[in-house]
Coordinates of C-alpha atoms and ligand atoms in Angstrom, one line a residue:
X243 CA 0.0 0.2 -0.5
X244 CA 1.0 3.6 -0.5
X245 CA 0.3 6.5 1.6
X246 CA 1.6 9.9 3.1
X247 CA 3.1 11.0 6.1
X248 CA 0.3 12.6 8.4
X249 CA 2.1 12.8 11.5
X250 CA 5.4 11.4 12.9
X251 CA 6.1 11.0 16.7
X252 CA 9.2 9.8 16.8
X253 CA 8.8 5.5 16.5
X254 CA 5.5 5.6 15.2
X255 CA 3.8 7.4 11.7
X256 CA 0.5 7.7 10.9
X257 CA -0.3 7.3 7.0
X258 CA -3.0 8.2 5.3
X259 CA -3.6 6.1 2.3
X260 CA -5.3 7.3 -1.1
X261 CA -8.7 5.8 0.0
X262 CA -8.8 8.1 2.9
X263 CA -7.6 5.7 5.3
X264 CA -5.4 6.2 8.5
X265 CA -2.6 3.3 9.2
X266 CA -0.1 3.7 12.3
X267 CA 3.1 2.5 10.7
X268 CA 6.6 1.6 11.7
X269 CA 10.2 0.9 10.4
X270 CA 11.9 -2.3 10.7
X271 CA 15.4 -2.3 11.4
X272 CA 18.0 0.4 10.1
X273 CA 16.1 2.5 7.1
X274 CA 18.8 5.0 5.7
X275 CA 18.0 7.6 3.1
X276 CA 21.1 8.1 0.4
X277 CA 22.5 11.5 1.4
X278 CA 20.7 13.0 4.7
X279 CA 21.9 11.9 7.9
X280 CA 18.9 13.1 10.5
X281 CA 17.6 11.9 13.4
X282 CA 14.3 11.6 11.6
X283 CA 14.5 9.3 8.3
X284 CA 10.8 10.0 7.6
X285 CA 8.9 13.2 8.2
X286 CA 5.6 14.5 7.8
X287 CA 4.8 14.6 3.8
X288 CA 6.8 11.7 2.9
X289 CA 5.5 9.3 0.5
X290 CA 5.4 6.1 1.3
X291 CA 4.9 2.6 0.6
X292 CA 4.1 0.2 3.4
X293 CA 3.0 -4.0 4.1
X294 CA 0.3 -4.3 6.7
X295 CA 1.1 -6.5 9.4
X296 CA -1.6 -7.8 12.0
X297 CA -0.8 -8.3 15.7
X298 CA -3.1 -8.9 18.6
X299 CA -5.9 -8.1 16.1
X300 CA -4.3 -5.0 15.3
X301 CA -3.5 -4.0 12.0
X302 CA -0.5 -1.7 11.7
X303 CA 1.7 -1.1 8.9
X304 CA 5.8 -1.5 8.2
X305 CA 7.1 1.6 5.9
X306 CA 9.8 -0.6 3.6
X307 CA 10.1 2.7 0.6
X308 CA 9.6 6.3 1.0
X309 CA 9.6 8.0 -2.5
X310 CA 11.9 10.6 -3.9
X311 CA 11.4 13.8 -2.3
X312 CA 10.2 17.2 -4.3
X313 CA 12.0 18.9 -1.2
X314 CA 12.0 19.0 2.3
X315 CA 13.2 21.8 4.9
X316 CA 15.8 21.0 7.2
X317 CA 16.8 22.7 10.4
X318 CA 20.4 22.1 12.2
X319 CA 19.9 21.6 16.1
X320 CA 21.8 24.5 17.8
X321 CA 22.5 22.1 20.4
X322 CA 25.8 20.3 20.8
X323 CA 24.6 17.5 18.9
X324 CA 24.1 19.4 15.5
X325 CA 22.0 16.7 14.6
X326 CA 19.4 17.3 11.8
X327 CA 16.1 17.1 11.7
X328 CA 13.7 17.3 8.7
X329 CA 10.8 19.5 9.5
X330 CA 9.0 18.5 6.6
X331 CA 8.7 17.1 3.1
X332 CA 7.3 17.8 -0.2
X333 CA 5.8 21.3 0.3
X334 CA 4.4 23.7 -1.9
X335 CA 5.0 26.6 0.5
X336 CA 6.0 28.1 4.0
X337 CA 4.0 30.7 5.9
X338 CA 7.0 32.1 8.4
X339 CA 4.9 33.5 11.1
X340 CA 6.9 36.4 12.8
X341 CA 5.3 38.4 16.1
X342 CA 7.0 41.7 17.2
X343 CA 6.9 40.9 20.6
X344 CA 5.6 38.1 22.5
X345 CA 7.3 36.6 21.8
X346 CA 10.0 38.8 19.5
X347 CA 11.4 37.2 16.5
X348 CA 14.4 38.8 15.8
X349 CA 15.6 39.3 11.8
X350 CA 18.6 36.9 12.8
X351 CA 16.0 34.1 12.9
X352 CA 14.1 35.2 9.8
X353 CA 16.9 34.9 7.6
X354 CA 18.4 31.8 8.6
X355 CA 15.0 30.2 8.0
X356 CA 14.7 32.1 4.7
X357 CA 18.4 30.6 3.5
X358 CA 17.3 27.4 4.2
X359 CA 14.3 27.6 2.0
X360 CA 15.8 29.1 -0.6
X361 CA 18.0 26.5 -1.1
X362 CA 15.8 24.0 -1.1
X363 CA 13.7 26.3 -3.3
X364 CA 10.5 26.6 -1.2
X365 CA 8.6 29.6 -1.6
X366 CA 8.1 31.8 1.9
X367 CA 5.5 34.2 2.7
X368 CA 6.2 36.0 6.0
X369 CA 3.2 36.5 8.1
X370 CA 3.1 39.5 10.8
X371 CA 0.8 37.8 13.5
X372 CA -0.8 39.3 16.3
X373 CA -1.5 43.0 15.0
X374 CA -4.1 43.6 17.0
X375 CA -1.9 43.7 20.4
X376 CA 0.8 46.0 18.6
X377 CA 1.4 49.6 19.5
X378 CA 2.3 52.3 17.4
X379 CA 5.7 51.7 17.5
X380 CA 5.6 48.0 17.4
X381 CA 3.3 48.8 13.9
X382 CA 6.1 50.8 12.8
X383 CA 8.4 48.0 13.4
X384 CA 6.2 46.1 11.4
X385 CA 6.0 47.9 8.1
X386 CA 9.5 48.5 8.6
X387 CA 10.6 44.5 8.6
X388 CA 7.6 44.2 5.7
X389 CA 9.4 47.0 3.2
X390 CA 12.6 45.0 4.0
X391 CA 11.3 41.7 3.0
X392 CA 8.9 42.9 0.5
X393 CA 11.5 44.5 -1.3
X394 CA 13.3 41.4 -1.8
X395 CA 10.6 39.8 -3.2
X396 CA 8.9 37.8 0.2
X397 CA 5.0 38.2 -0.1
X398 CA 4.2 39.6 3.5
X399 CA 0.7 40.0 5.0
X400 CA -0.3 41.4 8.9
X401 CA -2.8 39.6 10.4
X402 CA -4.3 38.7 13.3
X403 CA -5.5 35.0 14.0
X404 CA -7.5 35.9 16.8
X405 CA -9.4 38.8 14.9
X406 CA -9.3 36.7 11.7
X407 CA -7.7 39.9 10.1
X408 CA -6.4 39.2 6.5
X409 CA -6.6 35.4 7.0
X410 CA -9.0 35.2 3.8
X411 CA -5.7 36.5 1.7
X412 CA -4.2 33.6 3.7
X413 CA -6.7 31.1 2.4
X414 CA -6.3 32.2 -1.0
X415 CA -2.8 31.6 -0.9
X416 CA -3.4 28.2 0.8
X417 CA -5.9 26.9 -1.7
X418 CA -4.6 23.5 -3.9
X419 CA -1.2 23.7 -1.9
X420 CA 0.3 21.7 0.9
X421 CA 1.5 24.8 2.9
X422 CA 3.8 24.6 6.3
X423 CA 3.3 27.2 9.1
X424 CA 6.8 27.7 10.9
X425 CA 8.0 30.1 13.3
X426 CA 8.9 30.3 17.0
X427 CA 6.9 28.7 19.9
X428 CA 4.0 31.0 20.9
X429 CA 3.6 33.1 17.6
X430 CA 0.1 31.6 17.0
X431 CA 0.5 28.7 14.2
X432 CA -2.0 26.3 15.7
X433 CA -4.3 29.4 16.5
X434 CA -3.8 30.2 12.8
X435 CA -4.8 26.8 12.0
X436 CA -8.0 27.0 14.3
X437 CA -9.0 30.1 12.7
X438 CA -8.8 29.1 9.1
X439 CA -10.2 25.6 10.0
X440 CA -12.0 25.7 13.3
X441 CA -13.5 22.1 13.4
X442 CA -10.0 21.2 14.2
X443 CA -9.8 22.4 17.6
X444 CA -5.9 22.3 17.6
X445 CA -4.5 22.8 21.4
X446 CA -2.8 26.6 21.8
X447 CA -1.7 28.2 25.0
X448 CA -0.8 31.6 26.3
X449 CA 2.8 31.9 26.2
X450 CA 2.5 32.8 30.5
X451 CA 1.0 29.1 30.7
X452 CA 3.9 27.7 28.4
X453 CA 6.2 29.0 30.5
X454 CA 4.9 27.8 34.0
X455 CA 4.9 24.2 32.1
X456 CA 8.6 24.9 30.5
X457 CA 7.1 23.1 27.3
X458 CA 5.5 24.2 24.0
X459 CA 2.2 23.1 22.7
X460 CA 2.5 21.8 19.7
X461 CA 4.8 18.6 20.1
X462 CA 5.0 16.8 16.8
X463 CA 4.6 17.8 13.2
X464 CA 1.0 17.2 11.5
X465 CA -0.8 17.9 8.8
X466 CA -4.0 18.7 8.0
X467 CA -6.5 17.8 5.3
X468 CA -8.7 21.4 5.3
X469 CA -12.0 21.7 3.7
X470 CA -11.2 24.0 0.7
X471 CA -8.8 21.8 -1.3
X472 CA -5.7 22.6 1.0
X473 CA -3.5 21.0 3.1
X474 CA -1.8 22.4 6.2
X475 CA 1.2 21.1 8.2
X476 CA 1.3 22.7 11.6
X477 CA 4.5 22.6 13.1
X478 CA 6.2 23.0 16.8
X479 CA 7.7 26.4 17.8
X480 CA 11.5 26.6 16.4
X481 CA 14.0 28.2 18.7
X482 CA 17.3 28.2 17.3
X483 CA 17.7 27.7 13.7
X484 CA 20.9 26.4 12.5
X485 CA 21.7 26.2 8.9
X486 CA 22.4 23.1 7.3
X487 CA 26.3 22.8 6.1
X488 CA 27.0 24.8 3.0
X489 CA 29.8 25.9 1.3
X490 CA 30.9 29.5 2.3
X491 CA 30.8 30.6 -1.7
X492 CA 27.0 29.5 -1.6
X493 CA 25.6 31.0 1.1
X494 CA 25.4 34.3 -0.9
X495 CA 23.1 32.8 -3.6
X496 CA 20.3 32.2 -1.4
X497 CA 20.1 36.2 -0.8
X498 CA 18.3 37.1 -3.4
X499 CA 19.2 40.5 -3.3
X500 CA 23.4 39.8 -3.1
X501 CA 22.4 37.5 -6.4
X502 CA 21.1 39.8 -8.4
X503 CA 24.2 41.7 -7.7
X504 CA 26.7 39.5 -7.9
X505 CA 27.8 39.5 -11.6
X506 CA 28.8 43.3 -10.8
X507 CA 31.3 42.1 -8.3
X508 CA 34.9 42.3 -9.6
X509 CA 35.2 38.9 -8.3
X510 CA 33.1 35.9 -9.6
X511 CA 34.0 34.3 -6.3
X512 CA 33.7 37.2 -4.1
X513 CA 32.0 36.7 -0.6
X514 CA 31.3 40.4 -0.1
X515 CA 33.6 40.6 2.9
X516 CA 36.6 42.5 2.3
X517 CA 36.7 42.0 -1.6
X518 CA 37.7 45.2 -3.6
X519 CA 34.9 46.7 -6.3
X520 CA 32.1 44.4 -4.3
X521 CA 28.5 45.6 -5.5
X522 CA 26.9 44.1 -2.7
X523 CA 29.1 46.3 -0.5
X524 CA 28.6 49.1 -2.5
X525 CA 24.6 48.6 -2.3
X526 CA 24.8 48.2 1.7
X527 CA 27.1 51.5 1.5
X528 CA 24.2 53.8 -0.8
X529 CA 21.3 51.7 1.6
X530 CA 20.1 49.7 -1.2
X531 CA 20.7 46.4 0.9
X532 CA 19.5 46.3 4.2
X533 CA 22.3 46.6 7.0
X534 CA 20.4 43.5 8.9
X535 CA 20.4 41.6 6.3
X536 CA 24.2 41.6 5.5
X537 CA 24.9 40.9 9.4
X538 CA 22.8 37.4 9.1
X539 CA 24.5 37.1 6.2
X540 CA 28.0 37.6 8.0
X541 CA 26.9 35.4 11.1
X542 CA 25.9 32.7 8.8
X543 CA 29.4 32.7 7.0
X544 CA 30.7 32.8 10.7
X545 CA 29.3 30.0 11.5
X546 CA 27.5 31.5 14.7
X547 CA 24.8 29.9 15.8
X548 CA 22.0 31.7 17.6
X549 CA 22.1 31.2 21.5
X550 CA 21.4 27.6 22.4
X551 CA 17.8 26.8 23.4
X552 CA 16.2 23.6 23.9
X553 CA 13.0 23.1 21.7
X554 CA 10.4 20.4 21.1
X555 CA 12.7 19.5 17.6
X556 CA 15.7 18.4 20.0
X557 CA 13.6 15.4 21.8
X558 CA 13.0 13.6 18.8
Ligands
GTP729 N1 -3.9 38.5 20.6 C1 -3.4 37.5 19.6 N2 -3.2 36.5 20.9 C2 -2.7 35.3 19.3 C3 -2.7 35.8 17.8 N3 -2.7 34.5 17.4 C4 -2.3 33.5 18.3 N4 -2.4 34.4 19.8 C5 -2.0 34.0 21.0 O1 -1.0 33.4 21.1 C6 -0.7 32.2 22.2 C7 0.1 30.9 21.3 O2 -0.4 30.8 20.6 P1 0.0 29.2 19.9 O3 -1.3 29.4 18.8 O4 -0.8 27.9 21.1 O5 1.0 29.4 19.7 P2 2.1 27.8 18.7 O6 2.8 29.0 17.3 O7 0.9 26.9 17.9 O8 3.1 27.6 19.8 P3 3.8 26.2 19.7 O9 2.9 25.1 19.6 O10 4.5 26.1 20.9 O11 4.4 26.7 18.8 C8 -2.0 31.6 22.5 O12 -2.3 32.5 23.9 C9 -3.0 32.1 21.6 O13 -4.3 32.9 22.0 C10 -3.3 36.9 17.6 O14 -3.3 37.0 16.1 N5 -3.6 37.8 18.0
MG730 MG1 0.8 25.1 18.2
ZN731 ZN1 30.8 40.9 -3.7

């Protein structure tokens, strides 16, 4: 039988077949995919082949093959283990939820995420959530950040998952596609899924309650079929986002605004650091490239990690 992985809880995978039936499946023995060393060999969104087994009157499946992935989004853990986790596979687009505060989302996090998405050619839309709660100053910050990201080609939408503002715009973009919601814990990913499809009643929690329990609310990535021809993958909050290893020369190519200027640099292998006649540095001096983007670029190039904080992905 064949199906798509809708949920993975570590050792068990919930697989949905073409005729709409769900099976709990597992992998037998070691199962390695060529190319990627990750802690989870199979991720939500993977298309798999499995065989049914009956034990103690329950039917479960054993996965014996994964179809080649169209794409996947992978994150390197920022703790000492430096393991990689595949967050999801075979997705059409990611919505990265950003909040100015409660919790704050910094541009270094956004940029790391975008570099990874660019490297795997996955379209990302930025959703600035919780606009119903913002002071004028916070709203100015949202406008400023959106202008930076819009200018370099990313769609930015201001939304409120609780008042429903601009949710219709998100739904329009989601139609006919497999989307994933990503972002820090508490930015409102599950609240947004509920706003779009209230019948799902996903668990959500105020950040103050989370802190008391020291736990994030969503603990496993899970895919849902929505009532308007769309699929959504809700994911656990990501704290530090480590960019997977890539060549130093490659990093700049995943900053679209740098890539567009690269052919004007004197050296074709320019790293946009101290080289003479660098078009990126010139643009930076003329305020045509944002300083925060350039700073993120340097941080990634220097292999600096964001501060180490654990999240649910570290337990998988
Ligand atoms: N005022 C306001 N609160 C919101 C909004 N979106 C989410 N929240 C609140 O933010 C808190 C966290 O929301 P969740 O949906 O649980 O956040 P999450 O991103 O799913 O978090 P994890 O599952 O831990 O990754 C909840 O108390 C929500 O009610 C919004 O647009 N406005
Ligand atoms: Mg959640
Ligand atoms: Zn250059």
